[in-house]
PDB file of C-alpha atoms in Angstrom:
ATOM      1  CA  UNK A  16       0.000   0.000   0.000  1.00 43.00           C
ATOM      2  CA  UNK A  17       2.786   2.430   0.872  1.00 46.00           C
ATOM      3  CA  UNK A  18       4.244   1.975  -2.594  1.00 45.00           C
ATOM      4  CA  UNK A  19       1.012   3.301  -4.139  1.00 51.00           C
ATOM      5  CA  UNK A  20      -0.089   5.658  -1.402  1.00 52.00           C
ATOM      6  CA  UNK A  21       3.090   7.624  -0.777  1.00 57.00           C
ATOM      7  CA  UNK A  22       3.396   9.006  -4.336  1.00 60.00           C
ATOM      8  CA  UNK A  23      -0.291   9.911  -4.238  1.00 60.00           C
ATOM      9  CA  UNK A  24       0.066  11.610  -0.844  1.00 57.00           C
ATOM     10  CA  UNK A  25       3.125  13.471  -2.115  1.00 61.00           C
ATOM     11  CA  UNK A  26       1.241  14.608  -5.219  1.00 64.00           C
ATOM     12  CA  UNK A  27      -1.754  15.718  -3.152  1.00 61.00           C
ATOM     13  CA  UNK A  28       0.520  17.528  -0.722  1.00 57.00           C
ATOM     14  CA  UNK A  29       2.418  19.258  -3.508  1.00 61.00           C
ATOM     15  CA  UNK A  30      -0.810  20.253  -5.225  1.00 62.00           C
ATOM     16  CA  UNK A  31      -2.344  21.762  -2.103  1.00 60.00           C
ATOM     17  CA  UNK A  32       0.740  23.450  -0.645  1.00 58.00           C
ATOM     18  CA  UNK A  33      -0.116  26.696  -2.396  1.00 58.00           C
ATOM     19  CA  UNK A  34      -3.704  26.546  -1.192  1.00 60.00           C
ATOM     20  CA  UNK A  35      -3.158  25.806   2.492  1.00 59.00           C
ATOM     21  CA  UNK A  36      -3.142  28.959   4.544  1.00 56.00           C
ATOM     22  CA  UNK A  37      -2.643  29.305   8.256  1.00 56.00           C
ATOM     23  CA  UNK A  38      -6.034  27.634   8.573  1.00 66.00           C
ATOM     24  CA  UNK A  39      -6.954  24.099   7.683  1.00 78.00           C
ATOM     25  CA  UNK A  40      -7.359  22.729   4.162  1.00 84.00           C
ATOM     26  CA  UNK A  41     -10.126  20.555   2.762  1.00 88.00           C
ATOM     27  CA  UNK A  42      -9.591  17.787   0.182  1.00 88.00           C
ATOM     28  CA  UNK A  43     -12.809  16.327  -1.270  1.00 93.00           C
ATOM     29  CA  UNK A  44     -12.837  13.328  -3.596  1.00 92.00           C
ATOM     30  CA  UNK A  45     -15.889  11.962  -5.393  1.00 92.00           C
ATOM     31  CA  UNK A  46     -16.840   8.308  -5.438  1.00 92.00           C
ATOM     32  CA  UNK A  47     -20.209   6.509  -5.426  1.00 92.00           C
ATOM     33  CA  UNK A  48     -22.510   4.830  -2.930  1.00 92.00           C
ATOM     34  CA  UNK A  49     -22.627   1.826  -5.250  1.00 90.00           C
ATOM     35  CA  UNK A  50     -19.042   1.040  -4.246  1.00 91.00           C
ATOM     36  CA  UNK A  51     -20.224   0.337  -0.675  1.00 92.00           C
ATOM     37  CA  UNK A  52     -22.201  -2.689  -1.880  1.00 89.00           C
ATOM     38  CA  UNK A  53     -21.074  -6.192  -2.739  1.00 88.00           C
ATOM     39  CA  UNK A  54     -20.753  -6.826  -6.472  1.00 84.00           C
ATOM     40  CA  UNK A  55     -20.664 -10.001  -8.525  1.00 86.00           C
ATOM     41  CA  UNK A  56     -17.429 -10.819 -10.333  1.00 84.00           C
ATOM     42  CA  UNK A  57     -19.288 -10.971 -13.644  1.00 86.00           C
ATOM     43  CA  UNK A  58     -21.039  -7.613 -13.212  1.00 86.00           C
ATOM     44  CA  UNK A  59     -20.578  -5.154 -16.095  1.00 88.00           C
ATOM     45  CA  UNK A  60     -20.101  -2.498 -13.384  1.00 86.00           C
ATOM     46  CA  UNK A  61     -17.166  -4.303 -11.753  1.00 88.00           C
ATOM     47  CA  UNK A  62     -14.354  -2.065 -13.119  1.00 88.00           C
ATOM     48  CA  UNK A  63     -16.330   1.099 -12.358  1.00 86.00           C
ATOM     49  CA  UNK A  64     -17.021  -0.045  -8.792  1.00 89.00           C
ATOM     50  CA  UNK A  65     -13.401  -1.078  -8.240  1.00 89.00           C
ATOM     51  CA  UNK A  66     -12.233   2.368  -9.330  1.00 87.00           C
ATOM     52  CA  UNK A  67     -14.681   3.984  -6.911  1.00 89.00           C
ATOM     53  CA  UNK A  68     -13.466   1.691  -4.116  1.00 90.00           C
ATOM     54  CA  UNK A  69      -9.949   2.909  -4.869  1.00 88.00           C
ATOM     55  CA  UNK A  70     -11.182   6.436  -4.196  1.00 90.00           C
ATOM     56  CA  UNK A  71     -12.590   5.208  -0.846  1.00 91.00           C
ATOM     57  CA  UNK A  72      -9.210   3.709  -0.012  1.00 88.00           C
ATOM     58  CA  UNK A  73      -7.393   6.918  -0.967  1.00 88.00           C
ATOM     59  CA  UNK A  74      -9.664   9.087   1.190  1.00 90.00           C
ATOM     60  CA  UNK A  75      -9.531   6.750   4.181  1.00 89.00           C
ATOM     61  CA  UNK A  76      -5.776   6.234   3.941  1.00 84.00           C
ATOM     62  CA  UNK A  77      -5.038   9.915   3.334  1.00 84.00           C
ATOM     63  CA  UNK A  78      -7.470  10.799   6.116  1.00 86.00           C
ATOM     64  CA  UNK A  79      -5.741   8.570   8.641  1.00 84.00           C
ATOM     65  CA  UNK A  80      -2.373  10.084   7.713  1.00 81.00           C
ATOM     66  CA  UNK A  81      -3.553  13.649   8.343  1.00 79.00           C
ATOM     67  CA  UNK A  82      -3.563  15.487  11.616  1.00 70.00           C
ATOM     68  CA  UNK A  83      -7.352  15.904  11.393  1.00 70.00           C
ATOM     69  CA  UNK A  84      -8.447  12.273  11.670  1.00 71.00           C
ATOM     70  CA  UNK A  85     -10.742  11.215  14.493  1.00 65.00           C
ATOM     71  CA  UNK A  86      -8.011   8.822  15.552  1.00 66.00           C
ATOM     72  CA  UNK A  87      -4.745  10.192  14.251  1.00 64.00           C
ATOM     73  CA  UNK A  88      -2.656   7.322  12.989  1.00 64.00           C
ATOM     74  CA  UNK A  89       0.302   6.344  15.131  1.00 70.00           C
ATOM     75  CA  UNK A  90       1.801   4.143  12.440  1.00 74.00           C
ATOM     76  CA  UNK A  91       5.415   5.117  11.876  1.00 76.00           C
ATOM     77  CA  UNK A  92       4.754   5.350   8.157  1.00 75.00           C
ATOM     78  CA  UNK A  93       2.042   8.002   8.735  1.00 73.00           C
ATOM     79  CA  UNK A  94       4.098   9.878  11.307  1.00 74.00           C
ATOM     80  CA  UNK A  95       6.963  10.005   8.798  1.00 78.00           C
ATOM     81  CA  UNK A  96       4.567  11.279   6.104  1.00 76.00           C
ATOM     82  CA  UNK A  97       3.328  14.068   8.396  1.00 75.00           C
ATOM     83  CA  UNK A  98       6.940  15.027   9.144  1.00 79.00           C
ATOM     84  CA  UNK A  99       7.881  15.069   5.452  1.00 79.00           C
ATOM     85  CA  UNK A 100       4.674  16.824   4.380  1.00 76.00           C
ATOM     86  CA  UNK A 101       3.669  19.124   7.250  1.00 77.00           C
ATOM     87  CA  UNK A 102       0.669  20.367   5.284  1.00 75.00           C
ATOM     88  CA  UNK A 103      -0.948  16.984   6.054  1.00 77.00           C
ATOM     89  CA  UNK A 104      -1.327  18.178   9.649  1.00 80.00           C
ATOM     90  CA  UNK A 105      -3.734  20.873   8.433  1.00 81.00           C
ATOM     91  CA  UNK A 106      -5.647  18.706   5.943  1.00 84.00           C
ATOM     92  CA  UNK A 107      -9.092  17.128   6.196  1.00 90.00           C
ATOM     93  CA  UNK A 108      -9.765  14.512   3.493  1.00 90.00           C
ATOM     94  CA  UNK A 109     -13.407  13.597   2.842  1.00 95.00           C
ATOM     95  CA  UNK A 110     -15.112  11.390   0.256  1.00 95.00           C
ATOM     96  CA  UNK A 111     -18.505  12.326  -1.210  1.00 96.00           C
ATOM     97  CA  UNK A 112     -20.619   9.355  -2.329  1.00 96.00           C
ATOM     98  CA  UNK A 113     -23.679  10.288  -4.383  1.00 94.00           C
ATOM     99  CA  UNK A 114     -25.950   7.678  -5.947  1.00 91.00           C
ATOM    100  CA  UNK A 115     -26.804   9.491  -9.165  1.00 93.00           C
ATOM    101  CA  UNK A 116     -25.845  13.067  -9.918  1.00 94.00           C
ATOM    102  CA  UNK A 117     -28.410  15.215 -11.694  1.00 95.00           C
ATOM    103  CA  UNK A 118     -26.359  16.245 -14.712  1.00 94.00           C
ATOM    104  CA  UNK A 119     -27.272  16.882 -18.329  1.00 95.00           C
ATOM    105  CA  UNK A 120     -25.320  13.833 -19.513  1.00 94.00           C
ATOM    106  CA  UNK A 121     -26.974  11.546 -16.915  1.00 93.00           C
ATOM    107  CA  UNK A 122     -30.404  12.813 -17.932  1.00 95.00           C
ATOM    108  CA  UNK A 123     -29.649  12.128 -21.585  1.00 95.00           C
ATOM    109  CA  UNK A 124     -28.172   8.693 -20.938  1.00 94.00           C
ATOM    110  CA  UNK A 125     -30.738   7.427 -18.411  1.00 94.00           C
ATOM    111  CA  UNK A 126     -33.950   9.223 -19.397  1.00 94.00           C
ATOM    112  CA  UNK A 127     -35.287   9.312 -15.807  1.00 93.00           C
ATOM    113  CA  UNK A 128     -38.910   9.701 -14.808  1.00 93.00           C
ATOM    114  CA  UNK A 129     -39.903  12.661 -12.643  1.00 92.00           C
ATOM    115  CA  UNK A 130     -40.083  10.277  -9.681  1.00 93.00           C
ATOM    116  CA  UNK A 131     -36.517   9.047 -10.305  1.00 94.00           C
ATOM    117  CA  UNK A 132     -35.246  12.645 -10.593  1.00 93.00           C
ATOM    118  CA  UNK A 133     -36.482  13.278  -7.053  1.00 94.00           C
ATOM    119  CA  UNK A 134     -33.811  10.782  -5.874  1.00 95.00           C
ATOM    120  CA  UNK A 135     -30.952  12.261  -7.913  1.00 95.00           C
ATOM    121  CA  UNK A 136     -28.526  14.580  -6.155  1.00 95.00           C
ATOM    122  CA  UNK A 137     -28.168  18.055  -7.578  1.00 95.00           C
ATOM    123  CA  UNK A 138     -24.650  19.434  -7.947  1.00 95.00           C
ATOM    124  CA  UNK A 139     -25.749  22.622  -6.192  1.00 95.00           C
ATOM    125  CA  UNK A 140     -26.640  20.628  -3.064  1.00 96.00           C
ATOM    126  CA  UNK A 141     -23.178  19.077  -2.929  1.00 96.00           C
ATOM    127  CA  UNK A 142     -21.535  22.439  -3.602  1.00 95.00           C
ATOM    128  CA  UNK A 143     -23.532  24.004  -0.767  1.00 96.00           C
ATOM    129  CA  UNK A 144     -22.467  21.238   1.654  1.00 96.00           C
ATOM    130  CA  UNK A 145     -18.799  21.571   0.688  1.00 95.00           C
ATOM    131  CA  UNK A 146     -19.128  25.351   1.084  1.00 95.00           C
ATOM    132  CA  UNK A 147     -20.475  24.817   4.599  1.00 95.00           C
ATOM    133  CA  UNK A 148     -17.507  22.572   5.425  1.00 94.00           C
ATOM    134  CA  UNK A 149     -15.139  25.241   4.105  1.00 91.00           C
ATOM    135  CA  UNK A 150     -16.689  28.027   6.162  1.00 91.00           C
ATOM    136  CA  UNK A 151     -17.606  26.122   9.333  1.00 92.00           C
ATOM    137  CA  UNK A 152     -14.728  23.769  10.026  1.00 88.00           C
ATOM    138  CA  UNK A 153     -16.424  22.372  13.138  1.00 89.00           C
ATOM    139  CA  UNK A 154     -19.176  20.932  10.915  1.00 93.00           C
ATOM    140  CA  UNK A 155     -16.736  18.954   8.764  1.00 92.00           C
ATOM    141  CA  UNK A 156     -16.698  15.192   9.086  1.00 94.00           C
ATOM    142  CA  UNK A 157     -13.459  13.828  10.520  1.00 92.00           C
ATOM    143  CA  UNK A 158     -10.658  13.303   8.039  1.00 91.00           C
ATOM    144  CA  UNK A 159     -10.940  10.010   6.183  1.00 91.00           C
ATOM    145  CA  UNK A 160     -14.729   9.819   6.374  1.00 94.00           C
ATOM    146  CA  UNK A 161     -16.923   8.761   3.462  1.00 96.00           C
ATOM    147  CA  UNK A 162     -20.164  10.746   3.249  1.00 97.00           C
ATOM    148  CA  UNK A 163     -23.205   9.350   1.426  1.00 97.00           C
ATOM    149  CA  UNK A 164     -25.579  11.696  -0.366  1.00 96.00           C
ATOM    150  CA  UNK A 165     -29.099  10.409   0.291  1.00 96.00           C
ATOM    151  CA  UNK A 166     -31.655  12.266  -1.813  1.00 95.00           C
ATOM    152  CA  UNK A 167     -35.388  11.833  -1.331  1.00 94.00           C
ATOM    153  CA  UNK A 168     -38.122  14.128  -2.619  1.00 93.00           C
ATOM    154  CA  UNK A 169     -35.444  16.458  -3.986  1.00 90.00           C
ATOM    155  CA  UNK A 170     -33.823  17.007  -0.569  1.00 94.00           C
ATOM    156  CA  UNK A 171     -30.328  15.660   0.135  1.00 96.00           C
ATOM    157  CA  UNK A 172     -28.988  14.497   3.478  1.00 96.00           C
ATOM    158  CA  UNK A 173     -25.271  13.930   3.965  1.00 97.00           C
ATOM    159  CA  UNK A 174     -24.702  10.861   6.118  1.00 96.00           C
ATOM    160  CA  UNK A 175     -21.414   9.365   7.314  1.00 94.00           C
ATOM    161  CA  UNK A 176     -21.081   5.947   5.667  1.00 92.00           C
ATOM    162  CA  UNK A 177     -17.667   4.983   7.062  1.00 83.00           C
TER     163      UNK A 177
END
């Protein structure tokens, strides 16, 4: 894992160095709720789901290496990473897991009914939630958390999945 994670952590750290101020930084990665479920080996969605599970792993691993995790990792590897990349001490890494995003391309591809659209998450709702996390740091989930977007009747709740 370290062989794959360390270059990714270094790249993330390098990319955010210019954006981290004296305050804390927020890293948000997108995945999918579908990746939380078991999938058959012969599923046509297998590769897609595996790639989304990789995003889960990145967020959880990066989250545990930061100084903002609920339980800050005491693994020597993570302590060394925080020493080499001090910006990790100010970083909160969160994964957003929508079911279906209400986008033009999804509407064209899936041709949803009005009832189905009521369960699709609007980009504006996610943007508003991320904006809240940026402004009100105390309302952020702990670093490394995966947050499901549960949309019903056009309203979205953000619920910690893991």
